[in-house]
Short mmCIF file of C-alpha atoms in Angstrom, two decimals:
data_model
loop_
_atom_site.label_atom_id
_atom_site.label_comp_id
_atom_site.label_asym_id
_atom_site.label_seq_id
_atom_site.Cartn_x
_atom_site.Cartn_y
_atom_site.Cartn_z
CA MET A 287 4.50 28.23 56.09
CA GLU A 288 6.24 30.78 53.88
CA ASN A 289 4.74 33.84 52.23
CA VAL A 290 1.69 33.86 54.46
CA GLY A 291 -0.18 37.12 54.21
CA ASP A 292 2.15 38.80 51.70
CA GLY A 293 -0.42 38.62 48.91
CA SER A 294 1.55 36.09 46.87
CA ALA A 295 0.05 33.07 45.14
CA ALA A 296 1.38 30.75 47.87
CA ALA A 297 -1.36 31.71 50.35
CA PRO A 298 -4.27 30.56 48.12
CA VAL A 299 -2.36 27.36 47.28
CA ASP A 300 -1.84 26.68 50.99
CA SER A 301 -5.53 27.36 51.65
CA TYR A 302 -6.50 25.06 48.80
CA ARG A 303 -4.16 22.33 50.06
CA LEU A 304 -5.53 22.65 53.58
CA THR A 305 -9.10 22.51 52.28
CA GLU A 306 -8.31 19.30 50.37
CA GLU A 307 -6.65 17.74 53.40
CA ILE A 308 -9.62 18.63 55.61
CA GLN A 309 -11.99 17.05 53.09
CA LEU A 310 -9.89 13.86 53.08
CA GLU A 311 -9.93 13.81 56.86
CA LYS A 312 -13.71 14.27 56.87
CA ASN A 313 -14.03 11.29 54.51
CA LYS A 314 -11.79 9.18 56.75
CA LYS A 315 -13.83 10.21 59.77
CA GLU A 316 -17.05 9.20 58.00
CA MET A 317 -15.61 5.79 57.10
CA LEU A 318 -14.46 5.25 60.68
CA GLN A 319 -17.88 6.17 62.03
CA MET A 320 -19.61 3.81 59.60
CA SER A 321 -17.22 0.99 60.44
CA THR A 322 -17.69 1.57 64.16
CA PHE A 323 -21.45 1.55 63.68
CA GLU A 324 -21.27 -1.75 61.74
CA LEU A 325 -19.06 -3.32 64.39
CA LYS A 326 -21.42 -2.28 67.16
CA ASN A 327 -24.35 -3.76 65.23
CA THR A 328 -22.45 -7.03 64.73
CA ILE A 329 -21.62 -7.21 68.43
CA ALA A 330 -25.26 -6.55 69.29
CA GLU A 331 -26.35 -9.34 66.91
CA LEU A 332 -23.85 -11.77 68.44
CA GLU A 333 -24.99 -10.92 71.95
CA GLN A 334 -28.62 -11.32 70.90
CA ARG A 335 -27.82 -14.68 69.35
CA LEU A 336 -26.04 -15.74 72.51
CA ASN A 337 -29.01 -14.66 74.64
CA SER A 338 -31.48 -16.45 72.38
CA VAL A 339 -29.53 -19.68 72.80
CA GLU A 340 -29.65 -19.25 76.57
CA ASP A 341 -33.36 -18.46 76.54
CA GLU A 342 -34.43 -21.60 74.66
CA ASP A 343 -36.47 -24.19 76.44
CA ARG A 344 -33.77 -26.02 78.36
CA LEU A 345 -35.99 -28.93 79.22
CA SER A 346 -36.71 -29.83 75.60
CA SER A 347 -33.02 -29.61 74.74
CA ILE A 348 -32.22 -31.89 77.70
CA ARG A 349 -34.77 -34.44 76.45
CA SER A 350 -33.31 -34.43 72.96
CA LEU A 351 -29.81 -34.81 74.42
CA ASP A 352 -31.00 -37.74 76.59
CA GLN A 353 -32.08 -39.57 73.47
CA MET A 354 -28.70 -39.11 71.74
CA PRO A 355 -25.98 -41.75 72.00
CA VAL A 356 -22.86 -40.90 74.06
CA GLY A 357 -20.61 -40.58 70.99
CA ALA A 358 -22.97 -38.10 69.38
CA LEU A 359 -23.18 -36.15 72.66
CA ASN A 360 -19.39 -35.93 72.84
CA GLN A 361 -19.29 -34.77 69.26
CA PHE A 362 -22.04 -32.19 69.96
CA VAL A 363 -20.14 -30.88 73.02
CA LYS A 364 -16.98 -30.61 70.94
CA HIS A 365 -18.94 -28.74 68.25
CA LEU A 366 -20.36 -26.34 70.89
CA ASP A 367 -16.89 -25.76 72.35
CA ASP A 368 -15.52 -25.01 68.89
CA GLU A 369 -18.40 -22.62 68.20
CA LYS A 370 -17.86 -20.94 71.58
CA ILE A 371 -14.14 -20.46 70.86
CA LEU A 372 -14.95 -19.14 67.39
CA LEU A 373 -17.46 -16.64 68.78
CA GLU A 374 -15.09 -15.54 71.56
CA ASN A 375 -12.30 -14.99 69.02
CA GLN A 376 -14.66 -13.11 66.75
CA LEU A 377 -15.73 -10.93 69.69
CA LYS A 378 -12.08 -10.23 70.61
CA ASN A 379 -11.34 -9.32 66.98
CA PHE A 380 -14.28 -6.92 66.91
CA GLU A 381 -13.24 -5.36 70.22
CA LEU A 382 -9.69 -4.92 68.93
CA ARG A 383 -10.96 -3.41 65.71
CA ILE A 384 -13.19 -0.99 67.62
CA GLU A 385 -10.24 0.01 69.78
CA GLN A 386 -8.03 0.57 66.73
CA GLU A 387 -10.71 2.58 64.97
CA ALA A 388 -11.27 4.66 68.09
CA LYS A 389 -7.54 5.47 68.15
CA ALA A 390 -7.65 6.30 64.45
CA TYR A 391 -10.70 8.51 65.03
CA TYR A 392 -8.95 10.45 67.80
CA LYS A 393 -5.86 10.84 65.62
CA VAL A 394 -7.94 12.12 62.70
CA ASN A 395 -9.87 14.40 65.02
CA ASN A 396 -6.64 15.86 66.43
CA GLU A 397 -5.32 16.40 62.90
CA ARG A 398 -8.60 18.08 61.98
CA ARG A 399 -8.25 20.44 64.94
CA MET A 400 -4.67 21.19 63.92
CA TYR A 401 -5.77 22.02 60.36
CA ILE A 402 -8.60 24.21 61.61
CA SER A 403 -6.14 26.05 63.85
CA GLU A 404 -3.71 26.46 60.96
CA ILE A 405 -6.49 27.76 58.70
CA ALA A 406 -7.63 30.21 61.37
CA GLN A 407 -4.08 31.44 61.87
CA THR A 408 -3.57 31.82 58.12
CA SER A 409 -6.89 33.66 57.79
CA VAL A 410 -5.98 36.06 60.60
CA THR A 411 -2.60 36.74 59.01
CA GLN A 412 -4.19 37.32 55.60
CA GLU A 413 -6.86 39.60 57.08
CA ALA A 414 -4.20 41.60 58.92
CA ALA A 415 -2.20 41.98 55.70
CA LYS A 416 -5.29 43.04 53.75
CA LYS A 417 -6.31 45.47 56.48
CA GLN A 418 -2.83 46.98 56.57
CA GLN A 419 -2.82 47.40 52.80
CA SER A 420 -6.33 48.84 52.60
CA ASP A 421 -6.26 50.97 55.80
CA PRO A 422 -7.31 54.48 54.59
CA ALA A 423 -5.49 56.30 57.42
CA HIS A 424 -2.30 54.41 56.61
CA ALA A 425 -2.70 54.97 52.89
CA THR A 426 -3.34 58.78 53.11
CA ARG A 427 -0.17 59.36 55.12
CA GLU A 428 1.83 58.03 52.22
CA LYS A 429 0.41 60.49 49.66
CA PRO A 430 2.82 63.32 48.72
CA ALA A 431 0.07 65.98 48.80
CA PHE A 432 -0.77 64.98 52.34
CA LYS A 433 2.89 65.19 53.36
CA ALA A 434 3.34 68.63 51.82
CA LYS A 435 0.24 69.94 53.53
CA TYR A 436 1.32 68.96 57.03
CA ASN A 437 5.10 68.88 56.74
CA GLY A 438 5.57 72.12 54.72
CA PRO A 439 6.41 75.57 56.11
CA ALA A 440 3.95 77.05 58.55
CA LYS A 441 1.64 79.56 56.92
CA ARG A 442 0.83 82.37 59.26
CA ARG A 443 -0.90 85.60 58.53
CA THR A 444 -0.12 88.78 60.36
CA MET A 445 -0.57 92.47 59.85
CA THR A 446 2.33 94.49 58.69
CA LYS A 447 3.17 97.46 60.81
CA ARG A 448 2.92 100.07 58.16
CA ARG A 449 0.11 98.99 55.88
CA GLY A 450 -2.19 97.22 58.31
CA GLU A 451 -2.80 94.32 55.98
CA MET A 452 -2.30 90.60 56.38
CA THR A 453 0.71 88.88 54.84
CA LYS A 454 1.97 85.36 54.84
CA GLY A 455 4.82 84.45 57.14
CA SER A 456 4.19 86.75 60.07
CA HIS A 457 2.32 85.82 63.20
CA PRO A 458 -0.77 87.67 64.63
CA SER A 459 0.81 87.83 68.08
CA ASN A 460 3.35 90.32 66.73
CA MET A 461 0.67 92.92 66.06
CA LYS A 462 0.62 96.13 68.10
CA HIS A 463 -2.49 98.18 68.71
#
């Protein structure tokens, strides 16, 4: 990232771009969570349907099967096998989709962390630049009046030997009593 913290227009543009990208990532994350939720509900419904078939009165189904001709029974078994294969394939597809969406979620989450880190780093750099520019101690050292006051000739007052009065440029330690 160039021009970070130098007060140029690039820093707000970068912040704006990062904010937009984070919002897009949040939207993707929401969609992934909704899709995962829907897939979990579908799996739960399929499992419930499977359990309800198992929980039916087996005796009554056996009686109805006893009354069916052999050809119809074979056809019914084939239909059940096809339905079983269809449900197993559907379950595998849902499991694969959940796995893919979990990977996508982790990828998006890692990107989100990276963006947050980048934003934090940019903010720290900008704050440091602002602090350096607005630091009153740093700013007063640069003023010419401040420089002249502390870097100019030393002003010392001493008494002259003959008059006994104070003048600039002599030191009090030179006085004799």
